[in-house]
Short mmCIF file of C-alpha atoms in Angstrom, two decimals:
data_model
loop_
_atom_site.label_atom_id
_atom_site.label_comp_id
_atom_site.label_asym_id
_atom_site.label_seq_id
_atom_site.Cartn_x
_atom_site.Cartn_y
_atom_site.Cartn_z
CA LEU A 1 0.00 0.00 0.00
CA ASN A 2 2.82 2.42 0.75
CA TYR A 3 3.87 2.26 -2.90
CA GLY A 4 0.69 4.23 -3.60
CA LEU A 5 1.98 7.22 -1.64
CA SER A 6 5.46 7.10 -0.14
CA LEU A 7 7.32 5.51 -3.03
CA TRP A 8 5.37 5.96 -6.27
CA ASN A 9 2.82 8.51 -5.04
CA ILE A 10 0.44 7.44 -7.82
CA LEU A 11 -2.90 7.43 -6.01
CA PRO A 12 -3.50 11.24 -5.94
CA PRO A 13 -2.77 11.59 -9.70
CA LEU A 14 -5.16 8.69 -10.41
CA ILE A 15 -7.86 10.48 -8.42
CA PHE A 16 -7.17 13.65 -10.42
CA LEU A 17 -7.64 11.61 -13.62
CA GLY A 18 -11.08 10.56 -12.42
CA LEU A 19 -11.96 14.08 -11.27
CA GLY A 20 -10.94 15.48 -14.65
CA ALA A 21 -13.23 13.01 -16.39
CA MET A 22 -16.11 14.36 -14.30
CA GLN A 23 -15.42 18.08 -14.74
CA ASP A 24 -17.01 20.56 -17.12
CA PHE A 25 -14.77 23.55 -17.87
CA SER A 26 -17.57 25.41 -19.67
CA PRO A 27 -18.26 27.90 -16.82
CA LEU A 28 -14.56 28.75 -16.61
CA ILE A 29 -14.18 29.10 -20.38
CA ALA A 30 -17.36 31.17 -20.66
CA ASN A 31 -16.23 33.58 -17.92
CA PRO A 32 -12.41 33.60 -17.65
CA LYS A 33 -12.59 36.27 -14.92
CA THR A 34 -13.60 33.54 -12.50
CA LEU A 35 -10.07 32.14 -12.80
CA LEU A 36 -8.95 35.13 -10.72
CA LEU A 37 -11.40 34.17 -7.97
CA GLY A 38 -9.95 30.66 -7.85
CA ALA A 39 -6.47 32.18 -7.58
CA ALA A 40 -7.51 34.62 -4.85
CA ALA A 41 -8.92 31.80 -2.72
CA GLN A 42 -5.47 30.21 -2.56
CA VAL A 43 -4.44 32.95 -0.12
CA GLY A 44 -5.60 30.58 2.60
CA ILE A 45 -2.74 28.22 1.73
CA PHE A 46 -0.16 30.91 2.36
CA VAL A 47 -1.85 32.05 5.57
CA GLY A 48 -1.69 28.46 6.81
CA PHE A 49 1.94 28.17 5.68
CA TRP A 50 3.12 31.26 7.54
CA GLY A 51 1.01 30.37 10.56
CA ALA A 52 2.61 26.91 10.71
CA LEU A 53 6.08 28.45 10.58
CA ALA A 54 5.09 30.80 13.40
CA VAL A 55 4.08 27.94 15.73
CA GLY A 56 7.23 25.91 15.17
CA PHE A 57 6.83 23.69 12.11
CA ASP A 58 9.74 23.52 9.67
CA LEU A 59 9.41 24.69 6.05
CA LYS A 60 8.36 21.35 4.57
CA GLU A 61 5.86 20.59 7.31
CA ALA A 62 4.47 24.14 7.05
CA ALA A 63 3.86 23.64 3.33
CA ALA A 64 1.99 20.38 4.03
CA VAL A 65 -0.13 22.13 6.66
CA GLY A 66 -0.78 25.21 4.53
CA ILE A 67 -2.04 23.26 1.53
CA ILE A 68 -5.03 22.19 3.65
CA GLY A 69 -6.34 25.71 2.99
CA GLY A 70 -6.89 24.74 -0.63
CA ALA A 71 -9.58 22.26 0.49
CA ASP A 72 -8.26 19.64 -1.91
CA GLY A 73 -7.68 16.24 -0.33
CA PRO A 74 -5.65 14.55 -3.10
CA THR A 75 -3.39 17.59 -3.46
CA THR A 76 -2.81 17.69 0.30
CA ILE A 77 -1.89 14.00 0.29
CA PHE A 78 0.37 14.35 -2.76
CA LEU A 79 2.30 17.28 -1.28
CA SER A 80 2.54 15.75 2.20
CA ALA A 81 3.87 12.47 0.78
CA VAL A 82 6.64 14.34 -1.02
CA LEU A 83 7.63 16.91 1.62
CA ALA A 84 6.43 15.71 5.04
CA PRO A 85 5.41 12.03 5.05
CA GLU A 86 5.61 11.93 8.85
CA ILE A 87 2.44 14.07 9.12
CA LEU A 88 0.70 12.74 6.00
CA GLY A 89 -2.02 10.89 7.87
CA ILE A 90 -2.95 13.90 9.99
CA THR A 91 -2.99 16.42 7.13
CA ALA A 92 -5.04 14.06 4.94
CA VAL A 93 -7.73 13.44 7.56
CA ILE A 94 -7.96 17.13 8.47
CA ALA A 95 -8.15 18.18 4.81
CA TYR A 96 -11.03 15.80 4.10
CA THR A 97 -12.71 16.80 7.37
CA TYR A 98 -12.82 20.45 6.37
CA MET A 99 -13.88 19.57 2.82
CA ALA A 100 -16.87 17.78 4.33
CA SER A 101 -17.52 20.70 6.69
CA VAL A 102 -17.83 23.47 4.09
CA VAL A 103 -21.59 23.53 4.69
CA PHE A 104 -20.94 24.66 8.27
CA ILE A 105 -17.84 26.81 7.78
CA GLN A 106 -18.61 28.86 4.68
CA PRO A 107 -22.20 30.22 5.02
CA PRO A 108 -21.56 32.29 8.19
CA LEU A 109 -18.48 33.86 6.59
CA MET A 110 -20.37 34.52 3.35
CA LYS A 111 -23.20 36.29 5.17
CA LEU A 112 -20.83 38.22 7.41
CA LEU A 113 -18.75 39.64 4.57
CA THR A 114 -21.51 40.46 2.07
CA THR A 115 -24.59 42.64 2.23
CA ARG A 116 -28.02 41.33 1.32
CA ARG A 117 -27.96 43.61 -1.73
CA GLU A 118 -24.71 42.01 -2.89
CA ARG A 119 -26.09 38.52 -2.35
CA GLU A 120 -29.11 39.42 -4.49
CA ILE A 121 -27.03 40.36 -7.55
CA GLU A 122 -28.41 38.42 -10.51
CA MET A 123 -25.96 37.16 -13.12
CA ARG A 124 -26.88 36.43 -16.71
CA PRO A 125 -26.65 32.78 -17.77
CA PRO A 126 -23.16 31.97 -19.08
CA ARG A 127 -22.74 31.86 -22.84
CA GLU A 128 -22.73 28.64 -24.79
CA VAL A 129 -19.24 27.15 -25.06
CA SER A 130 -18.39 25.39 -28.31
CA ARG A 131 -17.05 21.85 -28.47
CA LEU A 132 -13.84 23.16 -30.04
CA GLU A 133 -13.23 25.41 -27.02
CA LYS A 134 -13.80 22.49 -24.67
CA LEU A 135 -11.29 20.39 -26.63
CA LEU A 136 -8.62 23.11 -26.84
CA PHE A 137 -8.74 24.29 -23.23
CA PRO A 138 -7.28 21.17 -21.48
CA PRO A 139 -4.12 20.75 -23.62
CA ILE A 140 -3.41 24.49 -23.77
CA ALA A 141 -3.89 24.93 -20.02
CA MET A 142 -1.81 21.83 -19.31
CA VAL A 143 1.14 22.96 -21.43
CA LEU A 144 1.13 26.52 -20.07
CA ILE A 145 0.85 25.47 -16.41
CA ILE A 146 3.52 22.78 -16.67
CA LEU A 147 5.92 25.15 -18.43
CA VAL A 148 5.51 27.65 -15.59
CA VAL A 149 5.40 25.13 -12.70
CA PRO A 150 6.90 21.80 -13.88
CA ASP A 151 6.42 20.08 -10.51
CA SER A 152 2.65 20.45 -10.82
CA ALA A 153 2.73 18.11 -13.84
CA PRO A 154 1.60 14.87 -12.11
CA LEU A 155 -1.66 16.41 -10.91
CA VAL A 156 -2.39 18.95 -13.64
CA SER A 157 -1.63 16.63 -16.54
CA MET A 158 -3.82 13.83 -15.19
CA PHE A 159 -6.63 16.30 -14.49
CA MET A 160 -6.55 17.64 -18.04
CA ILE A 161 -6.13 14.22 -19.67
CA GLY A 162 -9.17 12.98 -17.77
CA ASN A 163 -11.16 15.94 -19.07
CA LEU A 164 -10.01 15.18 -22.62
CA PHE A 165 -11.36 11.65 -22.21
CA LYS A 166 -14.75 13.19 -21.46
CA GLU A 167 -14.84 16.00 -24.00
CA SER A 168 -13.40 14.07 -26.95
CA GLY A 169 -16.40 11.77 -27.02
CA VAL A 170 -14.37 9.04 -28.72
CA VAL A 171 -13.39 7.03 -25.62
CA PRO A 172 -16.63 6.85 -23.62
CA ARG A 173 -15.60 3.56 -22.00
CA LEU A 174 -12.34 5.05 -20.71
CA SER A 175 -14.09 8.19 -19.51
CA GLU A 176 -16.73 6.15 -17.70
CA SER A 177 -14.11 3.88 -16.12
CA ALA A 178 -11.90 6.79 -15.00
CA SER A 179 -14.79 8.67 -13.37
CA ASN A 180 -16.33 5.60 -11.71
CA GLU A 181 -14.45 2.32 -11.23
CA LEU A 182 -10.90 3.73 -11.26
CA LEU A 183 -11.81 6.69 -9.06
CA ASN A 184 -13.58 4.46 -6.55
CA ILE A 185 -10.74 1.93 -6.41
CA ALA A 186 -8.09 4.65 -6.04
CA THR A 187 -10.12 6.30 -3.27
CA ILE A 188 -10.43 3.01 -1.37
CA PHE A 189 -6.70 2.32 -1.55
CA LEU A 190 -5.92 5.93 -0.69
CA MET A 191 -7.99 5.84 2.49
CA ILE A 192 -6.55 2.47 3.55
CA THR A 193 -3.03 3.75 2.95
CA VAL A 194 -3.68 6.97 4.87
CA GLY A 195 -5.09 4.87 7.70
CA THR A 196 -1.78 3.02 8.01
CA LYS A 197 -0.14 6.38 8.76
CA LEU A 198 -2.42 7.12 11.73
CA SER A 199 -0.87 5.34 14.68
CA ALA A 200 -1.97 6.51 18.12
CA ASP A 201 1.42 7.99 19.02
CA ILE A 202 1.08 10.35 16.04
CA VAL A 203 -2.56 11.31 16.53
CA PHE A 204 -2.39 12.13 20.25
CA GLN A 205 0.17 14.92 20.03
CA LEU A 206 0.06 18.68 20.43
CA GLU A 207 1.09 19.04 16.77
CA THR A 208 -2.20 17.43 15.73
CA VAL A 209 -4.18 20.12 17.56
CA LYS A 210 -2.02 22.80 15.96
CA ILE A 211 -2.63 21.38 12.47
CA LEU A 212 -6.35 21.15 13.18
CA GLY A 213 -6.51 24.83 14.13
CA LEU A 214 -4.22 26.01 11.34
CA GLY A 215 -6.22 24.05 8.77
CA LEU A 216 -9.43 25.75 9.89
CA VAL A 217 -7.80 29.18 9.73
CA ALA A 218 -6.35 28.45 6.28
CA PHE A 219 -9.67 27.21 4.92
CA ALA A 220 -11.56 30.19 6.35
CA CYS A 221 -8.99 32.61 4.90
CA GLY A 222 -9.33 30.95 1.48
CA THR A 223 -13.08 31.50 1.61
CA ILE A 224 -12.62 35.10 2.73
CA GLY A 225 -9.99 35.74 0.05
CA GLY A 226 -12.35 34.68 -2.73
CA LEU A 227 -15.23 36.73 -1.34
CA LEU A 228 -13.22 39.92 -0.86
CA PHE A 229 -11.57 39.65 -4.27
CA ALA A 230 -15.00 39.33 -5.91
CA LYS A 231 -16.07 42.52 -4.11
CA LEU A 232 -12.87 44.21 -5.30
CA MET A 233 -13.53 43.14 -8.90
CA ASN A 234 -16.99 44.68 -8.72
CA LEU A 235 -15.41 48.09 -8.20
CA PHE A 236 -14.05 47.88 -11.76
CA LEU A 237 -16.61 45.73 -13.57
CA LYS A 238 -19.52 47.23 -15.47
CA GLU A 239 -21.46 43.99 -15.23
CA LYS A 240 -21.31 43.06 -11.55
CA ILE A 241 -20.70 39.54 -10.31
CA ASN A 242 -22.33 38.09 -7.23
CA PRO A 243 -19.52 37.96 -4.62
CA LEU A 244 -20.88 34.70 -3.24
CA ILE A 245 -19.26 32.83 -6.12
CA GLY A 246 -15.86 33.94 -4.80
CA SER A 247 -16.16 31.55 -1.86
CA ALA A 248 -16.31 28.67 -4.37
CA GLY A 249 -12.67 29.39 -5.25
CA VAL A 250 -11.63 26.79 -2.70
CA SER A 251 -11.24 23.36 -4.27
CA ALA A 252 -14.08 21.48 -2.59
CA VAL A 253 -15.79 20.48 -5.86
CA PRO A 254 -18.76 20.72 -6.24
CA MET A 255 -19.81 21.33 -2.62
CA ALA A 256 -18.48 24.90 -2.43
CA ALA A 257 -20.32 25.84 -5.64
CA ARG A 258 -23.58 24.38 -4.30
CA ILE A 259 -23.21 26.38 -1.10
CA SER A 260 -22.72 29.59 -3.08
CA HIS A 261 -25.94 28.81 -4.95
CA ASN A 262 -27.87 27.89 -1.79
CA VAL A 263 -26.87 31.05 0.10
CA GLY A 264 -27.84 33.11 -2.94
CA GLN A 265 -31.22 31.39 -3.08
CA GLU A 266 -31.82 32.22 0.58
CA SER A 267 -31.45 35.91 -0.28
CA SER A 268 -33.53 35.80 -3.47
CA PRO A 269 -35.18 32.91 -5.34
CA ARG A 270 -34.24 34.66 -8.59
CA VAL A 271 -30.51 34.21 -7.93
CA PHE A 272 -29.07 31.16 -9.69
CA LEU A 273 -25.33 30.85 -9.07
CA LEU A 274 -24.45 27.18 -9.52
CA ALA A 275 -23.22 27.46 -13.12
CA HIS A 276 -21.28 30.64 -12.33
CA ALA A 277 -19.76 29.26 -9.12
CA MET A 278 -18.40 26.18 -10.90
CA GLY A 279 -15.93 28.46 -12.72
CA PRO A 280 -13.94 29.53 -9.64
CA ASN A 281 -14.52 26.08 -8.12
CA VAL A 282 -12.70 24.32 -10.96
CA ALA A 283 -10.11 27.12 -11.04
CA GLY A 284 -9.46 26.39 -7.35
CA VAL A 285 -8.59 22.78 -8.13
CA ILE A 286 -6.06 23.94 -10.72
CA GLY A 287 -4.77 26.66 -8.39
CA SER A 288 -4.12 24.34 -5.45
CA ALA A 289 -2.24 21.92 -7.73
CA VAL A 290 -0.10 24.79 -9.01
CA VAL A 291 0.70 25.99 -5.47
CA ALA A 292 1.63 22.43 -4.51
CA GLY A 293 3.99 22.34 -7.49
CA VAL A 294 5.55 25.64 -6.39
CA PHE A 295 6.14 24.31 -2.87
CA ILE A 296 7.71 21.11 -4.21
CA SER A 297 10.00 22.99 -6.60
CA LEU A 298 11.17 25.40 -3.88
CA LEU A 299 11.46 22.99 -0.94
#
C-alpha cells in the first residue's frame, strides 16, 4: 500500500484523472474572470503556511499544513507524501474533514462579509461554449501550467487528460471507467493507505491540535480571500458579479459551488449561481495543484 503514496505517489494523480473526467470547464471558459477568484482563494494556503512556521513547524511541514487551505484532499496527500510524510495521515484526515464541513464553515463567513444587496445580484446565464473550445482548453492549459510550474505536472496533466477523455467523445468507456471504477478503487486504496499512517502515538500529540486549528484558519482565509476579491472586482466591472461565487474558489468540488448557490437562493429565489460558481470552483482545483507544485520545486 505504501507504494501508492510514499514511493510511487500514484494514487493522488489517479484520483485527479477521475476528477478530470467528471469536470465541465464550460463555466470557466465562458467567464475567464472567475479564474482570478480561484487564484484569490489560494491565499488561505499561504496564511496556513506562515502560521505553521510561526508555531514551530519547519518549512516542509508548514507547506503540508498550509495546503489544507486549498480544500483539496488529493493535493494535500500528494504534497505531504513528497515533503512531510511523517504528518501525511494527519494532514489528509484534516483536509477531508474540512472539505466535508464546508456547509458549516462557509455560510456564516459569506453572510458576514456580504450585504443582502450584494447577495441578491443576478448574473446572466453563461454563454454557450463550443465543443472546439472544450477540446482546446485542457491541452493548452496543461502545457502553459507545466511550463511555468513543472512540478505540478503529475496532478495537472492527469486532471486535463481525464477531461479530454470526457470531451473528446471518442473514448466513452475510458471516460466512464476513470470517473467511476478507477476513481472508486483509487479512493479506497488511498484511504486504507492513509489509515496506516495514523498510529496513536502520532494522533495524540500537540502538533495534531495545531494542524487542526491552522487548517481551519487556512480554509476560512481561502473563503474570505475569494469573497473579498470578488467585491474588489466589482469596483471595476460594469457587469457586476455576485460575490458569493468567490467563496467557491476553494477546491471542494462541487460542494463549495452548491453552497454559493444555496446562500444566494436564501437571499432571493431569482438568484441562480451554480453554473457561475463552478468556474472559480474548478479554477481552485487547478490553483491548489499549481501551489503544490511551487512548494515542491522550492522545498
